[in-house]
PDB file of N, CA and C in Angstrom:
ATOM      1  N   MET P  66     -24.484  44.586 230.619  1.00 45.00           N
ATOM      2  CA  MET P  66     -24.552  44.796 229.199  1.00 45.00           C
ATOM      3  C   MET P  66     -24.493  43.441 228.514  1.00 45.00           C
ATOM      4  N   GLY P  67     -25.274  43.245 227.471  1.00 49.00           N
ATOM      5  CA  GLY P  67     -25.311  41.985 226.738  1.00 49.00           C
ATOM      6  C   GLY P  67     -24.172  41.879 225.744  1.00 49.00           C
ATOM      7  N   LYS P  68     -24.187  40.787 224.999  1.00 51.00           N
ATOM      8  CA  LYS P  68     -23.153  40.570 223.982  1.00 51.00           C
ATOM      9  C   LYS P  68     -23.234  41.639 222.903  1.00 51.00           C
ATOM     10  N   VAL P  69     -22.096  41.972 222.328  1.00 46.00           N
ATOM     11  CA  VAL P  69     -22.007  42.983 221.280  1.00 46.00           C
ATOM     12  C   VAL P  69     -21.829  42.269 219.946  1.00 46.00           C
ATOM     13  N   ALA P  70     -22.697  42.525 218.998  1.00 51.00           N
ATOM     14  CA  ALA P  70     -22.599  41.912 217.676  1.00 51.00           C
ATOM     15  C   ALA P  70     -21.485  42.578 216.877  1.00 51.00           C
ATOM     16  N   ASP P  71     -20.823  41.805 216.014  1.00 51.00           N
ATOM     17  CA  ASP P  71     -19.721  42.347 215.204  1.00 51.00           C
ATOM     18  C   ASP P  71     -20.143  43.563 214.399  1.00 51.00           C
ATOM     19  N   GLU P  72     -21.376  43.540 213.906  1.00 51.00           N
ATOM     20  CA  GLU P  72     -21.806  44.632 213.037  1.00 51.00           C
ATOM     21  C   GLU P  72     -22.234  45.874 213.807  1.00 51.00           C
ATOM     22  N   ASP P  73     -22.233  45.819 215.118  1.00 54.00           N
ATOM     23  CA  ASP P  73     -22.645  46.968 215.927  1.00 54.00           C
ATOM     24  C   ASP P  73     -21.492  47.935 216.125  1.00 54.00           C
ATOM     25  N   TRP P  74     -21.467  48.995 215.321  1.00 42.00           N
ATOM     26  CA  TRP P  74     -20.473  50.041 215.464  1.00 42.00           C
ATOM     27  C   TRP P  74     -21.199  51.345 215.702  1.00 42.00           C
ATOM     28  N   PRO P  75     -20.831  52.207 216.611  1.00 46.00           N
ATOM     29  CA  PRO P  75     -19.611  52.009 217.379  1.00 46.00           C
ATOM     30  C   PRO P  75     -19.730  50.852 218.359  1.00 46.00           C
ATOM     31  N   LEU P  76     -18.656  50.158 218.510  1.00 57.00           N
ATOM     32  CA  LEU P  76     -18.593  49.040 219.439  1.00 57.00           C
ATOM     33  C   LEU P  76     -18.728  49.579 220.859  1.00 57.00           C
ATOM     34  N   VAL P  77     -19.511  48.922 221.666  1.00 60.00           N
ATOM     35  CA  VAL P  77     -19.662  49.352 223.050  1.00 60.00           C
ATOM     36  C   VAL P  77     -18.737  48.503 223.901  1.00 60.00           C
ATOM     37  N   CYS P  78     -17.857  49.172 224.612  1.00 59.00           N
ATOM     38  CA  CYS P  78     -16.847  48.480 225.403  1.00 59.00           C
ATOM     39  C   CYS P  78     -16.829  49.094 226.798  1.00 59.00           C
ATOM     40  N   ALA P  79     -17.051  48.279 227.786  1.00 56.00           N
ATOM     41  CA  ALA P  79     -17.030  48.737 229.173  1.00 56.00           C
ATOM     42  C   ALA P  79     -17.985  49.896 229.389  1.00 56.00           C
ATOM     43  N   GLY P  80     -19.110  49.885 228.683  1.00 64.00           N
ATOM     44  CA  GLY P  80     -20.117  50.915 228.866  1.00 64.00           C
ATOM     45  C   GLY P  80     -19.835  52.214 228.152  1.00 64.00           C
ATOM     46  N   ARG P  81     -18.749  52.270 227.393  1.00 66.00           N
ATOM     47  CA  ARG P  81     -18.402  53.491 226.661  1.00 66.00           C
ATOM     48  C   ARG P  81     -18.424  53.190 225.169  1.00 66.00           C
ATOM     49  N   PRO P  82     -18.948  54.101 224.357  1.00 68.00           N
ATOM     50  CA  PRO P  82     -18.884  53.868 222.911  1.00 68.00           C
ATOM     51  C   PRO P  82     -17.449  54.026 222.412  1.00 68.00           C
ATOM     52  N   VAL P  83     -17.035  53.156 221.524  1.00 67.00           N
ATOM     53  CA  VAL P  83     -15.727  53.235 220.883  1.00 67.00           C
ATOM     54  C   VAL P  83     -16.000  53.299 219.388  1.00 67.00           C
ATOM     55  N   SER P  84     -15.711  54.432 218.791  1.00 69.00           N
ATOM     56  CA  SER P  84     -15.997  54.583 217.374  1.00 69.00           C
ATOM     57  C   SER P  84     -14.696  54.687 216.593  1.00 69.00           C
ATOM     58  N   THR P  85     -14.798  54.514 215.304  1.00 72.00           N
ATOM     59  CA  THR P  85     -13.639  54.658 214.429  1.00 72.00           C
ATOM     60  C   THR P  85     -13.910  55.791 213.448  1.00 72.00           C
ATOM     61  N   VAL P  86     -12.845  56.407 212.971  1.00 81.00           N
ATOM     62  CA  VAL P  86     -12.949  57.481 212.001  1.00 81.00           C
ATOM     63  C   VAL P  86     -11.937  57.190 210.905  1.00 81.00           C
ATOM     64  N   ASP P  87     -12.403  57.143 209.667  1.00 86.00           N
ATOM     65  CA  ASP P  87     -11.487  56.968 208.547  1.00 86.00           C
ATOM     66  C   ASP P  87     -10.767  58.276 208.287  1.00 86.00           C
ATOM     67  N   ILE P  88      -9.446  58.205 208.164  1.00 93.00           N
ATOM     68  CA  ILE P  88      -8.669  59.385 207.790  1.00 93.00           C
ATOM     69  C   ILE P  88      -7.845  59.026 206.560  1.00 93.00           C
ATOM     70  N   SER P  89      -7.518  60.028 205.789  1.00 96.00           N
ATOM     71  CA  SER P  89      -6.769  59.780 204.559  1.00 96.00           C
ATOM     72  C   SER P  89      -5.347  59.342 204.893  1.00 96.00           C
ATOM     73  N   LEU P  90      -4.733  58.639 203.954  1.00 96.00           N
ATOM     74  CA  LEU P  90      -3.350  58.209 204.160  1.00 96.00           C
ATOM     75  C   LEU P  90      -2.403  59.393 204.196  1.00 96.00           C
ATOM     76  N   ASP P  91      -2.765  60.484 203.523  1.00 97.00           N
ATOM     77  CA  ASP P  91      -1.945  61.695 203.602  1.00 97.00           C
ATOM     78  C   ASP P  91      -1.950  62.259 205.020  1.00 97.00           C
ATOM     79  N   VAL P  92      -3.101  62.219 205.674  1.00 97.00           N
ATOM     80  CA  VAL P  92      -3.189  62.688 207.059  1.00 97.00           C
ATOM     81  C   VAL P  92      -2.396  61.752 207.971  1.00 97.00           C
ATOM     82  N   VAL P  93      -2.477  60.458 207.731  1.00 96.00           N
ATOM     83  CA  VAL P  93      -1.682  59.502 208.514  1.00 96.00           C
ATOM     84  C   VAL P  93      -0.203  59.852 208.392  1.00 96.00           C
ATOM     85  N   ARG P  94       0.240  60.064 207.150  1.00 97.00           N
ATOM     86  CA  ARG P  94       1.643  60.421 206.897  1.00 97.00           C
ATOM     87  C   ARG P  94       2.037  61.671 207.691  1.00 97.00           C
ATOM     88  N   GLU P  95       1.200  62.706 207.576  1.00 97.00           N
ATOM     89  CA  GLU P  95       1.496  63.974 208.252  1.00 97.00           C
ATOM     90  C   GLU P  95       1.572  63.801 209.765  1.00 97.00           C
ATOM     91  N   ARG P  96       0.608  63.093 210.327  1.00 97.00           N
ATOM     92  CA  ARG P  96       0.567  62.933 211.789  1.00 97.00           C
ATOM     93  C   ARG P  96       1.731  62.096 212.300  1.00 97.00           C
ATOM     94  N   MET P  97       2.052  61.026 211.580  1.00 97.00           N
ATOM     95  CA  MET P  97       3.180  60.198 212.021  1.00 97.00           C
ATOM     96  C   MET P  97       4.483  60.989 211.978  1.00 97.00           C
ATOM     97  N   ALA P  98       4.688  61.736 210.888  1.00 97.00           N
ATOM     98  CA  ALA P  98       5.892  62.545 210.764  1.00 97.00           C
ATOM     99  C   ALA P  98       5.937  63.616 211.855  1.00 97.00           C
ATOM    100  N   HIS P  99       4.811  64.247 212.101  1.00 98.00           N
ATOM    101  CA  HIS P  99       4.722  65.287 213.132  1.00 98.00           C
ATOM    102  C   HIS P  99       5.118  64.736 214.512  1.00 98.00           C
ATOM    103  N   HIS P 100       4.789  63.486 214.759  1.00 97.00           N
ATOM    104  CA  HIS P 100       5.085  62.874 216.065  1.00 97.00           C
ATOM    105  C   HIS P 100       6.438  62.168 216.085  1.00 97.00           C
ATOM    106  N   GLY P 101       7.247  62.406 215.054  1.00 97.00           N
ATOM    107  CA  GLY P 101       8.633  61.956 215.078  1.00 97.00           C
ATOM    108  C   GLY P 101       8.939  60.600 214.474  1.00 97.00           C
ATOM    109  N   ALA P 102       7.996  60.004 213.778  1.00 97.00           N
ATOM    110  CA  ALA P 102       8.279  58.712 213.147  1.00 97.00           C
ATOM    111  C   ALA P 102       9.288  58.903 212.017  1.00 97.00           C
ATOM    112  N   GLU P 103      10.182  57.953 211.893  1.00 97.00           N
ATOM    113  CA  GLU P 103      11.163  57.974 210.812  1.00 97.00           C
ATOM    114  C   GLU P 103      10.442  57.844 209.468  1.00 97.00           C
ATOM    115  N   PRO P 104      10.920  58.504 208.429  1.00 97.00           N
ATOM    116  CA  PRO P 104      10.273  58.429 207.112  1.00 97.00           C
ATOM    117  C   PRO P 104      10.038  56.996 206.620  1.00 97.00           C
ATOM    118  N   ALA P 105      10.999  56.107 206.820  1.00 98.00           N
ATOM    119  CA  ALA P 105      10.832  54.719 206.364  1.00 98.00           C
ATOM    120  C   ALA P 105       9.705  54.031 207.131  1.00 98.00           C
ATOM    121  N   ALA P 106       9.585  54.329 208.424  1.00 98.00           N
ATOM    122  CA  ALA P 106       8.502  53.741 209.228  1.00 98.00           C
ATOM    123  C   ALA P 106       7.155  54.271 208.773  1.00 98.00           C
ATOM    124  N   VAL P 107       7.103  55.557 208.453  1.00 97.00           N
ATOM    125  CA  VAL P 107       5.863  56.167 207.966  1.00 97.00           C
ATOM    126  C   VAL P 107       5.423  55.484 206.678  1.00 97.00           C
ATOM    127  N   GLU P 108       6.334  55.342 205.733  1.00 97.00           N
ATOM    128  CA  GLU P 108       5.986  54.739 204.443  1.00 97.00           C
ATOM    129  C   GLU P 108       5.609  53.268 204.593  1.00 97.00           C
ATOM    130  N   THR P 109       6.279  52.558 205.490  1.00 98.00           N
ATOM    131  CA  THR P 109       5.927  51.161 205.734  1.00 98.00           C
ATOM    132  C   THR P 109       4.518  51.059 206.299  1.00 98.00           C
ATOM    133  N   ALA P 110       4.200  51.905 207.268  1.00 97.00           N
ATOM    134  CA  ALA P 110       2.863  51.892 207.869  1.00 97.00           C
ATOM    135  C   ALA P 110       1.795  52.262 206.840  1.00 97.00           C
ATOM    136  N   VAL P 111       2.048  53.304 206.067  1.00 97.00           N
ATOM    137  CA  VAL P 111       1.072  53.755 205.063  1.00 97.00           C
ATOM    138  C   VAL P 111       0.885  52.681 203.991  1.00 97.00           C
ATOM    139  N   THR P 112       1.960  52.027 203.582  1.00 97.00           N
ATOM    140  CA  THR P 112       1.853  50.945 202.600  1.00 97.00           C
ATOM    141  C   THR P 112       0.989  49.819 203.143  1.00 97.00           C
ATOM    142  N   GLY P 113       1.198  49.442 204.406  1.00 96.00           N
ATOM    143  CA  GLY P 113       0.391  48.393 205.030  1.00 96.00           C
ATOM    144  C   GLY P 113      -1.071  48.789 205.150  1.00 96.00           C
ATOM    145  N   MET P 114      -1.320  50.022 205.540  1.00 94.00           N
ATOM    146  CA  MET P 114      -2.700  50.496 205.660  1.00 94.00           C
ATOM    147  C   MET P 114      -3.380  50.510 204.302  1.00 94.00           C
ATOM    148  N   SER P 115      -2.658  50.935 203.275  1.00 95.00           N
ATOM    149  CA  SER P 115      -3.207  50.963 201.925  1.00 95.00           C
ATOM    150  C   SER P 115      -3.545  49.552 201.456  1.00 95.00           C
ATOM    151  N   TRP P 116      -2.673  48.612 201.729  1.00 94.00           N
ATOM    152  CA  TRP P 116      -2.883  47.212 201.371  1.00 94.00           C
ATOM    153  C   TRP P 116      -4.132  46.666 202.067  1.00 94.00           C
ATOM    154  N   ALA P 117      -4.268  46.950 203.362  1.00 91.00           N
ATOM    155  CA  ALA P 117      -5.437  46.472 204.110  1.00 91.00           C
ATOM    156  C   ALA P 117      -6.719  47.122 203.600  1.00 91.00           C
ATOM    157  N   ARG P 118      -6.677  48.415 203.335  1.00 91.00           N
ATOM    158  CA  ARG P 118      -7.865  49.119 202.825  1.00 91.00           C
ATOM    159  C   ARG P 118      -8.310  48.585 201.470  1.00 91.00           C
ATOM    160  N   ALA P 119      -7.360  48.085 200.687  1.00 93.00           N
ATOM    161  CA  ALA P 119      -7.673  47.549 199.363  1.00 93.00           C
ATOM    162  C   ALA P 119      -8.167  46.101 199.438  1.00 93.00           C
ATOM    163  N   GLY P 120      -8.312  45.581 200.660  1.00 90.00           N
ATOM    164  CA  GLY P 120      -8.835  44.229 200.823  1.00 90.00           C
ATOM    165  C   GLY P 120      -7.771  43.167 200.984  1.00 90.00           C
ATOM    166  N   GLY P 121      -6.516  43.568 201.055  1.00 89.00           N
ATOM    167  CA  GLY P 121      -5.431  42.599 201.181  1.00 89.00           C
ATOM    168  C   GLY P 121      -5.470  41.781 202.453  1.00 89.00           C
ATOM    169  N   ASN P 122      -6.168  42.265 203.454  1.00 82.00           N
ATOM    170  CA  ASN P 122      -6.263  41.557 204.726  1.00 82.00           C
ATOM    171  C   ASN P 122      -7.523  40.697 204.806  1.00 82.00           C
ATOM    172  N   ALA P 123      -8.310  40.680 203.739  1.00 84.00           N
ATOM    173  CA  ALA P 123      -9.589  39.965 203.740  1.00 84.00           C
ATOM    174  C   ALA P 123      -9.401  38.526 203.254  1.00 84.00           C
ATOM    175  N   VAL P 124      -8.523  37.816 203.926  1.00 84.00           N
ATOM    176  CA  VAL P 124      -8.234  36.434 203.559  1.00 84.00           C
ATOM    177  C   VAL P 124      -8.571  35.552 204.755  1.00 84.00           C
ATOM    178  N   LEU P 125      -9.390  34.562 204.524  1.00 83.00           N
ATOM    179  CA  LEU P 125      -9.739  33.639 205.597  1.00 83.00           C
ATOM    180  C   LEU P 125      -8.840  32.411 205.524  1.00 83.00           C
ATOM    181  N   THR P 126      -8.281  32.040 206.644  1.00 90.00           N
ATOM    182  CA  THR P 126      -7.450  30.843 206.720  1.00 90.00           C
ATOM    183  C   THR P 126      -7.898  30.027 207.926  1.00 90.00           C
ATOM    184  N   ASP P 127      -7.316  28.871 208.080  1.00 92.00           N
ATOM    185  CA  ASP P 127      -7.581  28.059 209.275  1.00 92.00           C
ATOM    186  C   ASP P 127      -6.398  28.119 210.239  1.00 92.00           C
ATOM    187  N   ASP P 128      -5.572  29.177 210.115  1.00 94.00           N
ATOM    188  CA  ASP P 128      -4.372  29.303 210.935  1.00 94.00           C
ATOM    189  C   ASP P 128      -4.662  29.307 212.431  1.00 94.00           C
ATOM    190  N   VAL P 129      -5.691  30.032 212.857  1.00 91.00           N
ATOM    191  CA  VAL P 129      -6.006  30.088 214.290  1.00 91.00           C
ATOM    192  C   VAL P 129      -6.349  28.702 214.807  1.00 91.00           C
ATOM    193  N   THR P 130      -7.187  28.001 214.092  1.00 95.00           N
ATOM    194  CA  THR P 130      -7.574  26.649 214.500  1.00 95.00           C
ATOM    195  C   THR P 130      -6.354  25.740 214.540  1.00 95.00           C
ATOM    196  N   THR P 131      -5.502  25.851 213.544  1.00 96.00           N
ATOM    197  CA  THR P 131      -4.300  25.016 213.480  1.00 96.00           C
ATOM    198  C   THR P 131      -3.365  25.304 214.644  1.00 96.00           C
ATOM    199  N   ILE P 132      -3.149  26.573 214.924  1.00 97.00           N
ATOM    200  CA  ILE P 132      -2.188  26.956 215.959  1.00 97.00           C
ATOM    201  C   ILE P 132      -2.750  26.797 217.368  1.00 97.00           C
ATOM    202  N   LEU P 133      -3.981  27.262 217.584  1.00 94.00           N
ATOM    203  CA  LEU P 133      -4.562  27.253 218.932  1.00 94.00           C
ATOM    204  C   LEU P 133      -5.365  25.995 219.244  1.00 94.00           C
ATOM    205  N   GLY P 134      -5.714  25.246 218.210  1.00 96.00           N
ATOM    206  CA  GLY P 134      -6.508  24.043 218.433  1.00 96.00           C
ATOM    207  C   GLY P 134      -7.973  24.328 218.727  1.00 96.00           C
ATOM    208  N   ARG P 135      -8.422  25.523 218.370  1.00 94.00           N
ATOM    209  CA  ARG P 135      -9.830  25.897 218.528  1.00 94.00           C
ATOM    210  C   ARG P 135     -10.168  26.902 217.446  1.00 94.00           C
ATOM    211  N   PRO P 136     -11.449  27.046 217.124  1.00 92.00           N
ATOM    212  CA  PRO P 136     -11.812  28.019 216.092  1.00 92.00           C
ATOM    213  C   PRO P 136     -11.565  29.457 216.547  1.00 92.00           C
ATOM    214  N   ALA P 137     -11.377  30.321 215.587  1.00 88.00           N
ATOM    215  CA  ALA P 137     -11.220  31.744 215.879  1.00 88.00           C
ATOM    216  C   ALA P 137     -12.534  32.290 216.428  1.00 88.00           C
ATOM    217  N   THR P 138     -12.427  33.372 217.201  1.00 86.00           N
ATOM    218  CA  THR P 138     -13.624  34.053 217.695  1.00 86.00           C
ATOM    219  C   THR P 138     -13.702  35.422 217.025  1.00 86.00           C
ATOM    220  N   THR P 139     -14.796  36.097 217.249  1.00 81.00           N
ATOM    221  CA  THR P 139     -14.962  37.438 216.701  1.00 81.00           C
ATOM    222  C   THR P 139     -14.308  38.460 217.618  1.00 81.00           C
ATOM    223  N   PHE P 140     -14.091  39.648 217.088  1.00 77.00           N
ATOM    224  CA  PHE P 140     -13.557  40.732 217.910  1.00 77.00           C
ATOM    225  C   PHE P 140     -14.527  41.061 219.035  1.00 77.00           C
ATOM    226  N   ALA P 141     -15.803  41.078 218.716  1.00 76.00           N
ATOM    227  CA  ALA P 141     -16.818  41.375 219.741  1.00 76.00           C
ATOM    228  C   ALA P 141     -16.768  40.353 220.867  1.00 76.00           C
ATOM    229  N   ALA P 142     -16.572  39.084 220.542  1.00 81.00           N
ATOM    230  CA  ALA P 142     -16.472  38.047 221.581  1.00 81.00           C
ATOM    231  C   ALA P 142     -15.229  38.276 222.432  1.00 81.00           C
ATOM    232  N   TRP P 143     -14.128  38.677 221.801  1.00 82.00           N
ATOM    233  CA  TRP P 143     -12.905  38.953 222.549  1.00 82.00           C
ATOM    234  C   TRP P 143     -13.123  40.107 223.527  1.00 82.00           C
ATOM    235  N   VAL P 144     -13.770  41.169 223.046  1.00 77.00           N
ATOM    236  CA  VAL P 144     -14.055  42.308 223.932  1.00 77.00           C
ATOM    237  C   VAL P 144     -14.906  41.851 225.110  1.00 77.00           C
ATOM    238  N   GLU P 145     -15.940  41.090 224.827  1.00 78.00           N
ATOM    239  CA  GLU P 145     -16.821  40.600 225.886  1.00 78.00           C
ATOM    240  C   GLU P 145     -16.035  39.772 226.910  1.00 78.00           C
ATOM    241  N   ASP P 146     -15.160  38.917 226.429  1.00 83.00           N
ATOM    242  CA  ASP P 146     -14.367  38.052 227.307  1.00 83.00           C
ATOM    243  C   ASP P 146     -13.320  38.813 228.110  1.00 83.00           C
ATOM    244  N   HIS P 147     -12.908  39.988 227.633  1.00 81.00           N
ATOM    245  CA  HIS P 147     -11.853  40.766 228.294  1.00 81.00           C
ATOM    246  C   HIS P 147     -12.350  42.116 228.804  1.00 81.00           C
ATOM    247  N   ARG P 148     -13.635  42.209 229.065  1.00 78.00           N
ATOM    248  CA  ARG P 148     -14.254  43.455 229.507  1.00 78.00           C
ATOM    249  C   ARG P 148     -13.506  44.083 230.694  1.00 78.00           C
ATOM    250  N   ASP P 149     -13.065  43.264 231.637  1.00 80.00           N
ATOM    251  CA  ASP P 149     -12.395  43.796 232.840  1.00 80.00           C
ATOM    252  C   ASP P 149     -11.125  44.566 232.505  1.00 80.00           C
ATOM    253  N   ALA P 150     -10.476  44.214 231.423  1.00 78.00           N
ATOM    254  CA  ALA P 150      -9.238  44.908 231.029  1.00 78.00           C
ATOM    255  C   ALA P 150      -9.517  46.348 230.623  1.00 78.00           C
ATOM    256  N   PHE P 151     -10.753  46.659 230.270  1.00 71.00           N
ATOM    257  CA  PHE P 151     -11.117  48.002 229.823  1.00 71.00           C
ATOM    258  C   PHE P 151     -11.858  48.799 230.886  1.00 71.00           C
ATOM    259  N   THR P 152     -12.066  48.187 232.029  1.00 71.00           N
ATOM    260  CA  THR P 152     -12.844  48.818 233.091  1.00 71.00           C
ATOM    261  C   THR P 152     -11.896  49.338 234.165  1.00 71.00           C
ATOM    262  N   PRO P 153     -12.049  50.602 234.564  1.00 69.00           N
ATOM    263  CA  PRO P 153     -11.191  51.128 235.629  1.00 69.00           C
ATOM    264  C   PRO P 153     -11.375  50.323 236.920  1.00 69.00           C
ATOM    265  N   ASP P 154     -10.285  50.235 237.676  1.00 65.00           N
ATOM    266  CA  ASP P 154     -10.333  49.492 238.962  1.00 65.00           C
ATOM    267  C   ASP P 154     -11.248  50.141 239.957  1.00 65.00           C
TER     268      ASP P 154
END
């Protein structure tokens, strides 16, 4: 399999499609509570998800370059580089 472009969704990983599904924050709340998450943890997670959905995570910095001494890579490049981790033995 060749390289996977960032814009190619569903992302193909180890020969299997990996897709995402948007769900409402109310559903997130319900599912987390149903699976036993503490109310404070649920609200913290939902607040973070809401912040990210509103673009709060869309900030570019040079932190990766500063810390690692190399430029950041894309998620698709990371998947390509770690393909074996997703492949059954």
